[in-house]
Amino acid sequence: MANKSIQLLSIFVVLLGLWCLSDATKYRKMVGIYELRKGDFSIRVTNWGATIISVVVPDKQGKLADIVLGYDKISSYVVGTSYFGALVGRVANRIAGSRFTINGTPYHLYCNNGNNSLHGGHRGYSAVIWDVIEKVDGDSPYITFYYNSFDGEQGFPGDVDVHVTYKISPDYKLTVTMHAKPQNKLTPINLAQHSYWNLGGHSSGNILNHRVQIFASHITPVDSELIPTGEIASVDNTPFDFRKPMTVGSRISQLKGGYDHNYVVDSTPDELGLRRVAVVEESQSGRVMELWANQPGVQFYTGNFLNGTEGKGGAKYMQHAALCLETQDYPDAVHHANFPNEIYGPGQAYEHVMVYKFSARK
């Protein structure tokens, strides 16, 4: 009942505008929807959760379609539990037991996934109103959002300044750049972009026939609560091996529910430090999405928990209606010394760059 009351209150404040208190000064923050467009390529975003609402690209015949799942109304994003298109943090994915220790100091987080913390807690970065810093049109339109994450937010230590920029270019590239700077304390940071992709169109059915290639020879196995065990395991002779293009559905029945695992990206970085992470292709439309990023891991998720959620245009999103490829640090890294570091302090900067490259094969 308490959670339901919180959700209803959240809808109310978004519809009327959110009144916030900061340093005893009251100010109003409003939610908006913003479009970036270049020819027949466009995206729509909102400062609620720095969320991607739509991505429209042509297929092999030039027919346009929106290829990300989402809602028609902002109020649905407020109460939704699927993180459609959201920027999640302060720490994406799960933290076991909703607690961790830095230099002997224990920190206790908000539990929102059983006993664990998921995507920053019940009011993580996906559930706050971001400031719009800049929106620029032109050859490569972009928009930048900013959020000041305060000390103690959802239990995390220290103030952190966070920026995310969404930029599109005429060659059908969508670049997402995430920056975060701790101001006064050591803190874990691991941001992720949580869009759900269906290259046939958001309402076209499931993604089991999408062909996926992931440039990773290892995964970080998980337990029954989807918490990493600390092992780094080879994908050889397992249904996790996507080093060669395979349809999503070819081996999904061997897994309980579907894919929801972190892959260890091992392709060679380019001159900008970006690795080729994955390629997805949908044969009927001919659409192809190639993902590059500078993070060591990528969460491959196949919409296992979708169960008829009503989306854009009244579409019903059933299980496996889309897939996510969330580049990231390894999940639960605060508990595994053998995982890449995700603790940052004052004077250090977190930077996460993703580049989606869209095309269509005839």
XYZ file of C-alpha atoms in Angstrom:
362
model
C 0.000 0.000 0.000
C 2.857 2.388 0.844
C 4.512 1.800 -2.548
C 1.200 2.392 -4.324
C 0.742 5.673 -2.481
C 4.235 6.762 -3.495
C 3.472 5.952 -7.144
C 0.223 7.969 -7.071
C 2.016 10.909 -5.507
C 4.724 10.703 -8.179
C 2.107 10.939 -10.936
C 0.616 14.000 -9.273
C 3.881 15.888 -8.995
C 4.894 15.157 -12.575
C 1.579 16.345 -13.977
C 1.687 19.596 -12.036
C 5.454 20.128 -11.926
C 7.754 19.164 -9.094
C 8.448 21.591 -6.277
C 11.854 20.874 -4.806
C 13.776 22.252 -1.858
C 17.479 22.925 -2.269
C 19.448 25.031 0.203
C 16.134 26.344 1.535
C 15.290 27.823 -1.886
C 12.111 26.617 -3.582
C 12.082 26.242 -7.346
C 9.989 24.518 -9.938
C 11.200 21.821 -12.323
C 9.027 20.766 -15.218
C 9.045 17.634 -17.359
C 9.313 18.069 -21.119
C 9.665 16.003 -24.290
C 12.370 16.973 -26.784
C 13.012 15.845 -30.355
C 16.296 15.565 -32.217
C 15.832 15.124 -35.959
C 18.095 14.805 -38.988
C 16.267 13.882 -42.182
C 14.334 10.646 -41.643
C 16.303 9.819 -38.468
C 14.898 11.101 -35.186
C 14.763 10.453 -31.468
C 12.547 11.817 -28.710
C 13.754 12.110 -25.134
C 12.436 13.437 -21.844
C 14.146 14.878 -18.796
C 12.158 12.466 -16.635
C 14.904 9.928 -15.990
C 16.910 11.281 -18.984
C 14.831 8.753 -20.912
C 14.822 7.834 -24.605
C 11.154 7.730 -25.662
C 11.521 6.884 -29.351
C 14.109 6.103 -32.008
C 12.795 6.274 -35.575
C 14.885 4.887 -38.445
C 14.091 3.602 -41.962
C 14.048 -0.047 -43.009
C 15.459 -1.481 -46.253
C 12.550 -0.003 -48.218
C 12.729 3.368 -46.527
C 9.738 2.701 -44.280
C 10.048 4.403 -40.914
C 9.399 2.716 -37.582
C 9.977 3.427 -33.920
C 12.288 0.671 -32.684
C 12.269 1.185 -28.906
C 9.604 0.178 -26.416
C 7.957 2.892 -24.364
C 4.788 4.662 -23.301
C 2.543 7.390 -24.687
C 2.431 9.406 -21.459
C 5.100 10.591 -19.042
C 2.901 9.476 -16.153
C 3.347 5.881 -17.343
C 7.118 6.246 -17.102
C 6.679 7.473 -13.526
C 4.877 4.326 -12.377
C 6.481 1.870 -14.811
C 8.823 -0.777 -13.458
C 10.595 -1.827 -16.677
C 13.002 1.143 -16.994
C 12.011 1.700 -20.649
C 14.679 3.941 -22.206
C 15.920 5.235 -18.858
C 19.342 6.387 -17.711
C 19.871 4.205 -14.626
C 22.222 4.821 -11.679
C 23.918 5.742 -9.399
C 24.829 2.085 -9.819
C 23.143 0.116 -12.603
C 22.210 -3.530 -12.158
C 22.190 -5.239 -8.758
C 24.111 -4.733 -5.528
C 23.876 -7.807 -3.316
C 22.263 -7.287 0.055
C 21.826 -3.567 -0.672
C 25.040 -2.790 1.156
C 28.754 -2.322 0.618
C 31.824 -1.003 2.434
C 34.420 1.568 1.362
C 37.585 1.871 3.455
C 35.839 0.275 6.410
C 32.748 2.490 6.277
C 29.512 0.539 5.697
C 26.732 1.908 3.501
C 23.165 0.598 3.414
C 21.027 1.108 0.306
C 17.314 1.067 -0.423
C 16.123 -2.484 -1.208
C 13.940 -2.580 -4.329
C 14.696 -6.054 -5.700
C 14.130 -8.478 -2.875
C 17.022 -7.913 -0.479
C 19.068 -6.257 -3.206
C 19.388 -2.810 -4.740
C 18.544 -2.580 -8.445
C 19.455 0.329 -10.749
C 20.157 2.742 -7.910
C 17.134 2.025 -5.723
C 13.427 2.801 -5.908
C 14.186 6.433 -6.785
C 17.377 6.171 -8.764
C 18.365 8.397 -11.672
C 15.567 6.924 -13.797
C 12.958 8.363 -11.419
C 14.045 11.991 -11.043
C 13.677 15.147 -13.097
C 16.903 16.195 -14.806
C 17.781 19.766 -15.808
C 18.031 20.575 -19.511
C 21.424 22.246 -19.898
C 21.576 22.656 -23.658
C 19.677 21.692 -26.799
C 21.322 22.389 -30.144
C 19.983 21.761 -33.648
C 22.119 21.646 -36.790
C 24.047 18.951 -38.633
C 24.413 16.840 -35.483
C 21.621 17.790 -33.066
C 22.148 17.060 -29.384
C 20.684 17.632 -25.948
C 22.417 17.543 -22.566
C 20.736 16.756 -19.242
C 22.187 17.373 -15.769
C 21.387 15.937 -12.353
C 22.947 16.663 -8.966
C 22.880 13.411 -7.022
C 23.003 14.323 -3.343
C 24.921 12.754 -0.474
C 22.878 9.900 0.999
C 20.556 9.560 -1.995
C 19.203 5.998 -1.828
C 22.034 5.377 0.655
C 24.961 6.215 -1.641
C 27.763 8.402 -0.266
C 28.713 11.836 -1.533
C 27.419 14.435 -3.937
C 27.860 13.587 -7.618
C 27.353 15.823 -10.653
C 25.970 13.791 -13.567
C 25.560 14.764 -17.233
C 24.212 12.778 -20.172
C 24.234 13.940 -23.788
C 22.182 12.382 -26.585
C 23.441 13.240 -30.073
C 22.414 12.081 -33.541
C 24.332 12.448 -36.798
C 23.319 12.271 -40.468
C 24.930 8.855 -40.922
C 22.356 7.308 -38.572
C 24.493 7.293 -35.436
C 23.162 7.860 -31.948
C 25.860 8.736 -29.432
C 25.208 8.640 -25.694
C 27.837 10.252 -23.487
C 27.580 9.946 -19.699
C 29.816 11.895 -17.304
C 29.829 11.786 -13.507
C 32.099 13.575 -11.019
C 32.070 12.873 -7.272
C 32.360 16.080 -5.275
C 33.353 15.068 -1.768
C 33.387 11.310 -1.058
C 34.397 7.990 -2.564
C 31.380 6.362 -4.189
C 30.539 3.608 -6.667
C 29.348 4.812 -10.095
C 28.046 2.620 -12.903
C 25.572 4.243 -15.288
C 23.636 2.439 -18.008
C 21.231 3.296 -20.818
C 18.259 0.936 -20.562
C 16.503 1.118 -23.942
C 14.556 -1.921 -25.153
C 15.166 -2.594 -28.852
C 12.971 -4.308 -31.416
C 14.322 -3.610 -34.888
C 11.097 -4.736 -36.518
C 9.285 -1.927 -34.725
C 8.258 -1.576 -31.099
C 4.886 -3.270 -31.678
C 6.026 -5.970 -34.144
C 6.070 -8.945 -31.772
C 8.983 -10.758 -30.153
C 12.708 -10.586 -30.908
C 13.389 -14.330 -30.963
C 14.267 -14.190 -34.678
C 16.661 -11.256 -34.282
C 20.215 -12.317 -35.060
C 22.682 -11.206 -32.407
C 26.467 -11.209 -32.308
C 28.215 -10.271 -29.044
C 31.970 -9.766 -29.034
C 32.632 -11.512 -25.748
C 34.119 -14.881 -24.882
C 33.177 -14.823 -21.185
C 30.261 -13.948 -18.921
C 29.937 -13.299 -15.191
C 27.604 -16.110 -14.008
C 24.814 -15.290 -11.568
C 22.965 -17.014 -8.747
C 19.196 -17.457 -8.373
C 18.796 -13.760 -7.482
C 20.770 -12.678 -10.580
C 23.739 -11.649 -8.429
C 27.192 -12.417 -9.906
C 29.010 -15.248 -8.191
C 32.398 -13.612 -8.816
C 33.390 -16.177 -11.428
C 34.339 -15.192 -14.968
C 33.305 -18.138 -17.140
C 33.911 -19.053 -20.758
C 30.936 -19.148 -23.115
C 32.389 -22.154 -24.961
C 29.782 -24.873 -25.574
C 27.044 -22.928 -23.773
C 23.872 -21.114 -24.914
C 25.683 -17.871 -24.014
C 28.009 -18.072 -27.005
C 27.084 -15.322 -29.483
C 30.546 -14.820 -30.915
C 29.005 -15.866 -34.230
C 25.605 -14.436 -35.178
C 22.761 -16.510 -33.732
C 19.055 -15.909 -33.383
C 17.958 -14.986 -29.875
C 15.504 -17.868 -29.795
C 17.889 -20.569 -31.000
C 18.892 -21.626 -27.458
C 16.826 -19.475 -25.143
C 14.780 -22.467 -23.992
C 17.899 -23.774 -22.247
C 17.743 -20.841 -19.822
C 15.203 -20.093 -17.137
C 13.255 -17.096 -18.417
C 15.835 -15.987 -20.944
C 19.050 -13.999 -21.084
C 19.875 -11.522 -18.311
C 23.657 -11.746 -18.060
C 26.745 -9.563 -18.155
C 29.153 -10.324 -20.986
C 32.868 -9.525 -20.730
C 33.621 -7.522 -23.870
C 36.994 -8.510 -25.307
C 37.201 -6.829 -28.715
C 40.102 -4.453 -29.384
C 39.476 -0.758 -28.639
C 39.663 1.696 -31.528
C 41.602 4.971 -31.462
C 38.820 6.547 -29.360
C 38.873 3.748 -26.814
C 35.594 2.259 -28.053
C 35.116 -1.474 -28.436
C 32.743 -3.163 -30.840
C 30.207 -4.678 -28.460
C 27.394 -6.229 -30.477
C 25.534 -6.362 -33.801
C 21.793 -6.999 -34.042
C 19.900 -7.690 -37.279
C 16.216 -8.163 -38.052
C 15.787 -9.879 -41.412
C 12.287 -8.787 -42.423
C 12.981 -5.059 -42.123
C 16.679 -5.414 -42.903
C 17.503 -3.093 -39.998
C 20.890 -3.501 -38.375
C 22.098 -1.979 -35.109
C 25.786 -2.012 -34.245
C 26.882 -0.987 -30.745
C 30.279 0.391 -29.711
C 31.224 1.486 -26.182
C 34.130 2.074 -23.804
C 32.859 -0.091 -20.928
C 34.188 -3.558 -19.986
C 30.815 -5.302 -19.906
C 27.386 -5.424 -21.498
C 24.164 -6.731 -20.004
C 22.242 -8.782 -22.558
C 18.598 -8.898 -21.468
C 15.715 -10.353 -23.455
C 12.673 -8.750 -21.821
C 12.042 -11.768 -19.626
C 9.810 -9.917 -17.172
C 7.537 -8.219 -19.714
C 4.026 -9.570 -19.242
C 1.567 -7.611 -21.330
C 2.607 -4.100 -20.380
C 0.582 -1.571 -22.364
C 2.912 0.594 -24.414
C 2.832 3.147 -27.187
C -0.288 3.159 -29.315
C -1.902 0.505 -27.121
C 0.719 -2.115 -27.996
C 0.959 -5.037 -25.588
C 4.547 -5.862 -24.758
C 4.769 -9.559 -23.984
C 7.765 -11.574 -22.814
C 10.739 -11.188 -25.224
C 9.135 -8.216 -26.996
C 12.548 -6.534 -27.068
C 16.158 -6.898 -26.077
C 18.505 -4.674 -24.105
C 22.251 -4.251 -24.557
C 23.354 -2.185 -21.565
C 27.075 -1.439 -21.576
C 28.400 -1.190 -18.030
C 30.981 -2.075 -15.424
C 30.490 -5.589 -14.087
C 27.436 -5.868 -11.801
C 27.989 -6.001 -8.032
C 31.624 -5.008 -8.517
C 31.684 -3.526 -4.992
C 31.746 -7.114 -3.680
C 34.251 -8.673 -6.087
C 37.881 -7.574 -6.001
C 38.562 -9.371 -9.301
C 36.027 -7.185 -11.161
C 37.028 -3.813 -12.672
C 36.944 -0.933 -10.212
C 33.814 1.219 -10.043
C 34.773 3.391 -7.056
C 35.481 7.043 -7.875
C 36.475 9.939 -5.667
C 36.830 13.734 -5.784
C 39.080 14.765 -8.649
C 38.207 11.677 -10.655
C 35.722 11.477 -13.522
C 33.539 8.643 -14.739
C 32.953 8.634 -18.503
C 30.777 6.210 -20.418
C 30.368 6.511 -24.195
C 28.012 4.460 -26.359
C 27.613 4.703 -30.135
C 24.679 3.030 -31.887
C 25.116 2.698 -35.660
C 21.937 2.002 -37.630
C 21.685 0.722 -41.189
C 19.469 -1.446 -43.379
C 20.478 -4.391 -45.552
C 18.473 -5.064 -48.704
